[in-house]
Amino acid sequence: MHTPHSLGRRGFLRGVGAAAALATGGSTLAACGSGKAATVNKAGSAAQVQLPTYTPLSNGPTPDLPGTDAGVPAGFYNYPASPTAAFASPPLSGGKFSAMTPLFTAPPPSRGSNPAWQAVEKKLGASVDITMVVGDDFDTKLSTLIAGGGLPDLIQYDGLGGVPTISNLPQFLDSQIADLTELIGGDKIKAYPHLAAIPKVFWEQCTVAGRLYFLPIPRGISAGAGLYRQDLFAAAGVNSYKDIKNSDDFLTLLKELTNPGKDRYALATNAGGNYYGLPIFEQIFGVPNKWRVDGAGKLTADIETDEFKAALEFMVKVAKAGCYYPGSQGWTKAKMEDAFQSGKAALIYDGLPALSTSVWATAQKIDPNARLMPFVPFGANGGAGVAYQDNVVFAGTMLKKADPAKLAEVLKIADFLAAPFGTEEYLLKTYGVEGADYTLDANHNPVQTDQGKNDSNVTWKYVAAPQLVTYNPGVNALTDAAHQAYSELVPMALPDPTATLYSPTFGKQGVSLYKAVTDTLTQVIGGQSSMSSFDSAVKTWRSNGGDQMRSEFEQAYANAPKS
């Protein structure tokens, strides 16, 4: 649906407030800029844009598990014993720059008392002041800057591929953000070799109104269909998701996994836009990724399809069978994850990147037999399910307008931060300074000190980053499982046909329109409303703006060149 997998990491309900907060700042920009965006009320496809030429690096480390140009991350069991230097000398020779990112950890020590921050700047050859904003406050801060001016040189934006979090996005970009099309399109990207090593699939997310405006922060293409406790599934007679043949088998399994007397339930959810784990069931039932496009270019929204309704009807059965942990619809995500790690829930919807070394270790401390695994969707009627291209990029980075010389320097910062796994630079920006922030174990893996756990919280990875790798030092089984899941998910992942299009109605009303649908959706699953109320909500969605969105997307789709 247009909800959990389309609204980014900060969640649907928060997006409602964010869009409202940003509307004033964005709308004031409509008459500014060059004027070309003011005449464009729709986005073209990335096919209209000369994207950066993908040029893989030739001197990287050999992975234990190979990746693919289509986006399957390479897997590494250990950090290379002899990291290479991505830069023989600092790429910049002085200067002060600024950036703004969200912060999802404790704040790091300031530059003056942070050897890791100082070392990155020394190797870069310039200073970078990063405004790190607590994640829940980020959109409000961005709104303030948009309205008042004073944008930093690099700004993270997490609305790529989902509901725009800036109203009148093309006008804002034209007014205040550097158009990168002529700067790094085609072979011009080769001046920045680490950015050039990011495959095309990630750059395709970075266009608006037929222009390239963002640098991608790559992810793993698909977030998957949740995480499951393989040990609990096995105890219920199902060793793997591969043994589930259809939705009937699945319902039987969910009932078997549910044992209130042992405080154990098949599923847990949370209040942050999870909608009873809806993405799990959407992918099992073959619901399209936001929209389905036919051969004539006509679009059908996911919520209008028979597949979506079948998934919803199945979720009603699951809820009536008592398979959801009671009250989990009001939980925080952290509480949901705690229930999963402690074995109180056997299946949750959380993105594949959430299955980390620390999560694995926590579950193992609680129960040494715990085995946390990615869930790959099967088909409700047999065969394969579908996956979504719903985690192509973590976010995009915008560059404030400046003269070409300044933009070239800013791009050098991004290229430095995109130095890939296996380099000295990656080790430094990720783990800090050897000795003070980490030591190396017998297999050359960095082990952070208590100081390093704080120093390394500087948010370099949210400014720019290389292609993702799968790396879980000391837990080869987890690396194997994640790589296998990506290898299955990426080839079957459906793209959203509107991901590189822009609809003004979607940008202005998308969040509020879908909230009305999802409010009804949760009431239906929870038993407070009937299926007919969902049908009525879809009709209201259509008449209040859904059909207008469709028309605008279809126009943009029709005007885009087809490769």
Tab-separated table of C-alpha atoms in Angstrom, residues 213-513:
chain	number	residue	atom	x	y	z
A	213	TYR	CA	18.373	16.857	-7.731
A	214	PHE	CA	19.581	14.311	-5.183
A	215	LEU	CA	22.518	12.103	-4.294
A	216	PRO	CA	21.300	8.654	-3.228
A	217	ILE	CA	22.019	7.046	0.118
A	218	PRO	CA	21.671	3.439	-1.067
A	219	ARG	CA	19.909	0.649	0.745
A	220	GLY	CA	19.127	-2.972	-0.164
A	221	ILE	CA	16.338	-2.446	-2.764
A	222	SER	CA	13.751	-4.455	-0.807
A	223	ALA	CA	13.013	-4.314	2.926
A	224	GLY	CA	11.495	-7.775	2.735
A	225	ALA	CA	8.284	-9.071	4.268
A	226	GLY	CA	9.277	-8.992	7.904
A	227	LEU	CA	11.381	-11.022	10.303
A	228	TYR	CA	10.518	-14.376	11.843
A	229	ARG	CA	11.726	-16.659	14.614
A	230	GLN	CA	12.875	-19.735	12.758
A	231	ASP	CA	13.236	-21.642	16.025
A	232	LEU	CA	9.598	-21.009	16.942
A	233	PHE	CA	8.410	-21.835	13.420
A	234	ALA	CA	10.344	-25.120	13.589
A	235	ALA	CA	8.774	-25.979	16.950
A	236	ALA	CA	5.403	-25.498	15.254
A	237	GLY	CA	6.389	-27.920	12.499
A	238	VAL	CA	7.515	-25.458	9.819
A	239	ASN	CA	11.263	-25.180	9.386
A	240	SER	CA	11.276	-22.235	6.973
A	241	TYR	CA	9.057	-19.808	5.094
A	242	LYS	CA	9.826	-22.002	2.086
A	243	ASP	CA	7.706	-24.755	3.641
A	244	ILE	CA	4.563	-22.576	3.658
A	245	LYS	CA	2.610	-23.486	0.545
A	246	ASN	CA	-0.376	-21.120	0.620
A	247	SER	CA	-2.477	-18.851	2.817
A	248	ASP	CA	-4.353	-21.794	4.357
A	249	ASP	CA	-1.060	-23.283	5.533
A	250	PHE	CA	-0.073	-19.881	6.844
A	251	LEU	CA	-3.240	-19.408	8.897
A	252	THR	CA	-2.808	-22.875	10.402
A	253	LEU	CA	0.777	-22.003	11.323
A	254	LEU	CA	-0.174	-18.663	12.885
A	255	LYS	CA	-2.752	-20.379	15.073
A	256	GLU	CA	-0.202	-22.998	16.103
A	257	LEU	CA	2.323	-20.319	17.024
A	258	THR	CA	-0.198	-18.588	19.278
A	259	ASN	CA	-0.188	-19.789	22.894
A	260	PRO	CA	-1.563	-17.185	25.318
A	261	GLY	CA	-0.813	-19.453	28.269
A	262	LYS	CA	2.899	-19.160	27.459
A	263	ASP	CA	2.606	-15.441	26.627
A	264	ARG	CA	3.430	-16.166	23.020
A	265	TYR	CA	1.627	-14.978	19.912
A	266	ALA	CA	2.203	-15.409	16.207
A	267	LEU	CA	2.381	-11.678	15.462
A	268	ALA	CA	3.097	-8.362	17.138
A	269	THR	CA	2.689	-4.940	15.622
A	270	ASN	CA	3.087	-1.302	16.680
A	271	ALA	CA	1.428	2.081	16.422
A	272	GLY	CA	3.900	3.670	14.022
A	273	GLY	CA	2.217	2.985	10.698
A	274	ASN	CA	2.605	-0.803	10.873
A	275	TYR	CA	-1.138	-1.483	10.365
A	276	TYR	CA	-1.125	-4.987	11.856
A	277	GLY	CA	1.921	-5.935	9.765
A	278	LEU	CA	0.106	-5.077	6.539
A	279	PRO	CA	3.178	-5.265	4.215
A	280	ILE	CA	3.668	-8.937	5.094
A	281	PHE	CA	0.200	-9.795	3.828
A	282	GLU	CA	0.286	-7.434	0.851
A	283	GLN	CA	3.332	-9.204	-0.542
A	284	ILE	CA	1.937	-12.668	0.142
A	285	PHE	CA	-1.264	-11.805	-1.740
A	286	GLY	CA	0.513	-10.126	-4.668
A	287	VAL	CA	-0.709	-6.584	-4.103
A	288	PRO	CA	1.007	-4.147	-6.510
A	289	ASN	CA	3.634	-1.772	-5.197
A	290	LYS	CA	1.451	1.343	-4.712
A	291	TRP	CA	0.154	1.306	-8.292
A	292	ARG	CA	-0.257	-1.199	-11.118
A	293	VAL	CA	0.187	-0.005	-14.689
A	294	ASP	CA	-1.250	-1.841	-17.684
A	295	GLY	CA	-0.011	-1.921	-21.249
A	296	ALA	CA	-2.001	1.210	-22.107
A	297	GLY	CA	-0.461	3.200	-19.265
A	298	LYS	CA	-3.586	3.113	-17.104
A	299	LEU	CA	-2.990	3.028	-13.352
A	300	THR	CA	-4.814	1.127	-10.632
A	301	ALA	CA	-4.045	1.941	-7.006
A	302	ASP	CA	-3.134	-0.914	-4.700
A	303	ILE	CA	-6.168	-0.276	-2.480
A	304	GLU	CA	-8.454	-0.703	-5.494
A	305	THR	CA	-7.277	-4.219	-6.357
A	306	ASP	CA	-8.825	-7.603	-5.619
A	307	GLU	CA	-5.469	-8.677	-4.212
A	308	PHE	CA	-5.553	-5.950	-1.576
A	309	LYS	CA	-9.063	-6.837	-0.526
A	310	ALA	CA	-8.123	-10.515	-0.289
A	311	ALA	CA	-5.173	-9.607	1.937
A	312	LEU	CA	-7.416	-7.491	4.143
A	313	GLU	CA	-10.017	-10.252	4.468
A	314	PHE	CA	-7.264	-12.685	5.453
A	315	MET	CA	-5.933	-10.274	8.104
A	316	VAL	CA	-9.430	-10.057	9.593
A	317	LYS	CA	-9.356	-13.861	9.972
A	318	VAL	CA	-5.934	-13.691	11.634
A	319	ALA	CA	-7.118	-11.060	14.091
A	320	LYS	CA	-10.322	-12.982	14.907
A	321	ALA	CA	-8.203	-16.058	15.616
A	322	GLY	CA	-6.360	-14.096	18.308
A	323	CYS	CA	-2.967	-14.336	16.614
A	324	TYR	CA	-1.863	-10.747	17.337
A	325	TYR	CA	-0.287	-9.929	20.676
A	326	PRO	CA	-3.067	-8.122	22.578
A	327	GLY	CA	-2.547	-4.362	22.705
A	328	SER	CA	0.463	-4.373	20.405
A	329	GLN	CA	-1.355	-2.035	18.021
A	330	GLY	CA	-0.494	0.703	20.523
A	331	TRP	CA	3.119	-0.328	21.110
A	332	THR	CA	6.255	1.532	20.179
A	333	LYS	CA	8.459	-0.097	17.602
A	334	ALA	CA	11.051	-0.801	20.291
A	335	LYS	CA	8.502	-2.713	22.363
A	336	MET	CA	7.504	-4.747	19.314
A	337	GLU	CA	11.145	-5.603	18.661
A	338	ASP	CA	11.647	-6.540	22.320
A	339	ALA	CA	8.715	-8.955	22.107
A	340	PHE	CA	10.219	-10.504	18.992
A	341	GLN	CA	13.692	-10.876	20.473
A	342	SER	CA	12.319	-12.405	23.677
A	343	GLY	CA	10.159	-14.925	21.805
A	344	LYS	CA	6.787	-13.444	22.729
A	345	ALA	CA	6.094	-12.870	19.024
A	346	ALA	CA	7.167	-15.162	16.209
A	347	LEU	CA	6.707	-12.769	13.272
A	348	ILE	CA	6.881	-8.983	12.962
A	349	TYR	CA	7.013	-6.495	10.142
A	350	ASP	CA	10.366	-4.757	10.316
A	351	GLY	CA	12.780	-3.990	7.515
A	352	LEU	CA	15.604	-6.372	6.720
A	353	PRO	CA	18.249	-3.799	7.790
A	354	ALA	CA	16.841	-4.068	11.333
A	355	LEU	CA	18.257	-7.591	11.574
A	356	SER	CA	21.667	-6.530	12.872
A	357	THR	CA	24.477	-8.088	14.878
A	358	SER	CA	23.267	-6.399	18.060
A	359	VAL	CA	19.658	-7.558	17.584
A	360	TRP	CA	20.861	-11.086	16.958
A	361	ALA	CA	23.112	-10.972	20.043
A	362	THR	CA	20.297	-9.668	22.258
A	363	ALA	CA	18.015	-12.523	21.243
A	364	GLN	CA	20.817	-15.044	21.816
A	365	LYS	CA	21.372	-13.750	25.352
A	366	ILE	CA	17.694	-14.283	26.128
A	367	ASP	CA	17.584	-17.697	24.461
A	368	PRO	CA	20.708	-19.322	22.980
A	369	ASN	CA	18.454	-21.250	20.585
A	370	ALA	CA	16.872	-18.105	19.160
A	371	ARG	CA	17.242	-17.845	15.413
A	372	LEU	CA	16.036	-14.612	13.817
A	373	MET	CA	15.587	-14.759	10.066
A	374	PRO	CA	14.279	-12.617	7.174
A	375	PHE	CA	10.827	-13.586	5.938
A	376	VAL	CA	10.550	-13.915	2.151
A	377	PRO	CA	6.937	-13.857	0.891
A	378	PHE	CA	5.318	-16.975	-0.532
A	379	GLY	CA	2.250	-16.858	-2.778
A	380	ALA	CA	-1.191	-16.959	-1.139
A	381	ASN	CA	-2.407	-19.363	-3.827
A	382	GLY	CA	0.851	-21.268	-4.140
A	383	GLY	CA	4.120	-20.393	-5.841
A	384	ALA	CA	6.006	-17.188	-5.182
A	385	GLY	CA	4.684	-14.026	-3.670
A	386	VAL	CA	5.918	-10.601	-4.630
A	387	ALA	CA	8.399	-8.290	-2.981
A	388	TYR	CA	8.597	-4.530	-3.245
A	389	GLN	CA	11.279	-2.122	-4.276
A	390	ASP	CA	10.504	-0.255	-1.081
A	391	ASN	CA	13.965	0.261	0.367
A	392	VAL	CA	15.988	1.390	-2.626
A	393	VAL	CA	17.379	4.440	-0.867
A	394	PHE	CA	17.448	5.466	2.770
A	395	ALA	CA	17.126	9.073	1.685
A	396	GLY	CA	18.571	11.569	-0.786
A	397	THR	CA	20.923	14.464	-0.235
A	398	MET	CA	20.237	17.896	-1.714
A	399	LEU	CA	22.959	20.464	-2.437
A	400	LYS	CA	22.161	24.102	-1.829
A	401	LYS	CA	22.520	26.277	-4.918
A	402	ALA	CA	26.005	27.710	-5.329
A	403	ASP	CA	28.510	28.586	-8.037
A	404	PRO	CA	30.020	25.642	-9.964
A	405	ALA	CA	33.343	25.792	-8.100
A	406	LYS	CA	31.646	25.540	-4.718
A	407	LEU	CA	29.381	22.720	-5.896
A	408	ALA	CA	32.408	20.810	-7.161
A	409	GLU	CA	33.897	21.008	-3.656
A	410	VAL	CA	30.656	19.880	-2.055
A	411	LEU	CA	30.522	16.928	-4.443
A	412	LYS	CA	34.056	16.023	-3.385
A	413	ILE	CA	32.804	15.792	0.193
A	414	ALA	CA	30.046	13.438	-0.944
A	415	ASP	CA	32.519	11.385	-2.969
A	416	PHE	CA	34.779	11.104	0.089
A	417	LEU	CA	31.885	9.903	2.235
A	418	ALA	CA	30.911	7.407	-0.477
A	419	ALA	CA	34.274	5.636	-0.121
A	420	PRO	CA	33.211	1.985	0.027
A	421	PHE	CA	33.569	-0.848	2.496
A	422	GLY	CA	37.149	-2.076	2.625
A	423	THR	CA	38.790	1.345	2.533
A	424	GLU	CA	40.567	3.258	5.270
A	425	GLU	CA	38.071	6.058	4.834
A	426	TYR	CA	35.077	3.791	5.407
A	427	LEU	CA	36.684	2.396	8.538
A	428	LEU	CA	37.377	5.889	9.835
A	429	LYS	CA	33.986	7.451	9.175
A	430	THR	CA	32.146	4.397	10.488
A	431	TYR	CA	34.210	3.375	13.522
A	432	GLY	CA	36.507	6.291	14.326
A	433	VAL	CA	40.192	6.275	15.241
A	434	GLU	CA	41.957	3.005	15.966
A	435	GLY	CA	43.027	2.837	19.580
A	436	ALA	CA	40.758	5.575	20.923
A	437	ASP	CA	37.527	4.422	19.266
A	438	TYR	CA	38.100	0.808	18.335
A	439	THR	CA	40.540	-2.081	18.419
A	440	LEU	CA	40.858	-4.901	15.897
A	441	ASP	CA	40.019	-8.480	16.808
A	442	ALA	CA	41.890	-11.528	15.531
A	443	ASN	CA	39.940	-11.397	12.259
A	444	HIS	CA	40.631	-7.678	11.686
A	445	ASN	CA	37.105	-6.619	12.645
A	446	PRO	CA	36.742	-3.334	14.521
A	447	VAL	CA	35.539	-3.678	18.104
A	448	GLN	CA	34.399	-0.333	19.431
A	449	THR	CA	35.508	1.024	22.756
A	450	ASP	CA	33.054	2.768	25.055
A	451	GLN	CA	34.417	6.067	23.745
A	452	GLY	CA	34.041	4.909	20.164
A	453	LYS	CA	30.371	4.074	20.646
A	454	ASN	CA	29.840	7.798	21.191
A	455	ASP	CA	32.466	9.311	18.873
A	456	SER	CA	31.180	7.323	15.886
A	457	ASN	CA	27.663	8.755	16.195
A	458	VAL	CA	28.602	11.632	13.889
A	459	THR	CA	26.085	11.236	11.066
A	460	TRP	CA	28.429	11.033	8.088
A	461	LYS	CA	26.441	8.105	6.653
A	462	TYR	CA	23.358	10.313	6.385
A	463	VAL	CA	25.215	12.892	4.286
A	464	ALA	CA	26.469	10.487	1.613
A	465	ALA	CA	27.219	6.786	1.482
A	466	PRO	CA	28.360	3.959	-0.802
A	467	GLN	CA	26.333	0.964	-1.888
A	468	LEU	CA	25.272	-1.162	1.067
A	469	VAL	CA	27.116	-4.320	2.055
A	470	THR	CA	26.013	-7.133	4.351
A	471	TYR	CA	28.513	-7.267	7.207
A	472	ASN	CA	27.839	-8.835	10.608
A	473	PRO	CA	31.240	-9.572	12.149
A	474	GLY	CA	31.322	-12.708	14.237
A	475	VAL	CA	27.901	-13.895	13.044
A	476	ASN	CA	28.472	-15.549	9.686
A	477	ALA	CA	25.067	-17.241	9.858
A	478	LEU	CA	23.376	-13.831	9.942
A	479	THR	CA	25.400	-12.590	6.972
A	480	ASP	CA	24.476	-15.748	5.067
A	481	ALA	CA	20.792	-15.361	5.911
A	482	ALA	CA	20.618	-11.689	4.968
A	483	HIS	CA	22.507	-12.217	1.715
A	484	GLN	CA	20.279	-15.147	0.774
A	485	ALA	CA	17.188	-13.053	1.481
A	486	TYR	CA	18.429	-10.155	-0.649
A	487	SER	CA	19.332	-12.601	-3.419
A	488	GLU	CA	15.724	-13.819	-3.448
A	489	LEU	CA	13.992	-10.498	-2.808
A	490	VAL	CA	15.776	-8.208	-5.269
A	491	PRO	CA	14.979	-10.221	-8.447
A	492	MET	CA	11.297	-10.527	-7.469
A	493	ALA	CA	10.905	-6.954	-6.187
A	494	LEU	CA	8.207	-4.957	-7.980
A	495	PRO	CA	8.967	-1.319	-8.746
A	496	ASP	CA	6.454	1.405	-8.077
A	497	PRO	CA	5.628	2.758	-11.561
A	498	THR	CA	5.105	6.244	-10.090
A	499	ALA	CA	8.312	6.331	-8.027
A	500	THR	CA	10.011	8.791	-10.388
A	501	LEU	CA	6.869	10.765	-11.229
A	502	TYR	CA	5.450	13.806	-9.498
A	503	SER	CA	1.762	14.510	-8.939
A	504	PRO	CA	0.943	17.894	-7.359
A	505	THR	CA	-2.175	16.412	-5.776
A	506	PHE	CA	-0.167	13.551	-4.314
A	507	GLY	CA	2.388	16.000	-2.977
A	508	LYS	CA	-0.205	18.234	-1.355
A	509	GLN	CA	-2.910	15.780	-0.257
A	510	GLY	CA	-1.374	12.319	-0.356
A	511	VAL	CA	-0.748	11.963	3.367
A	512	SER	CA	-4.181	13.121	4.507
A	513	LEU	CA	-6.006	11.146	1.817
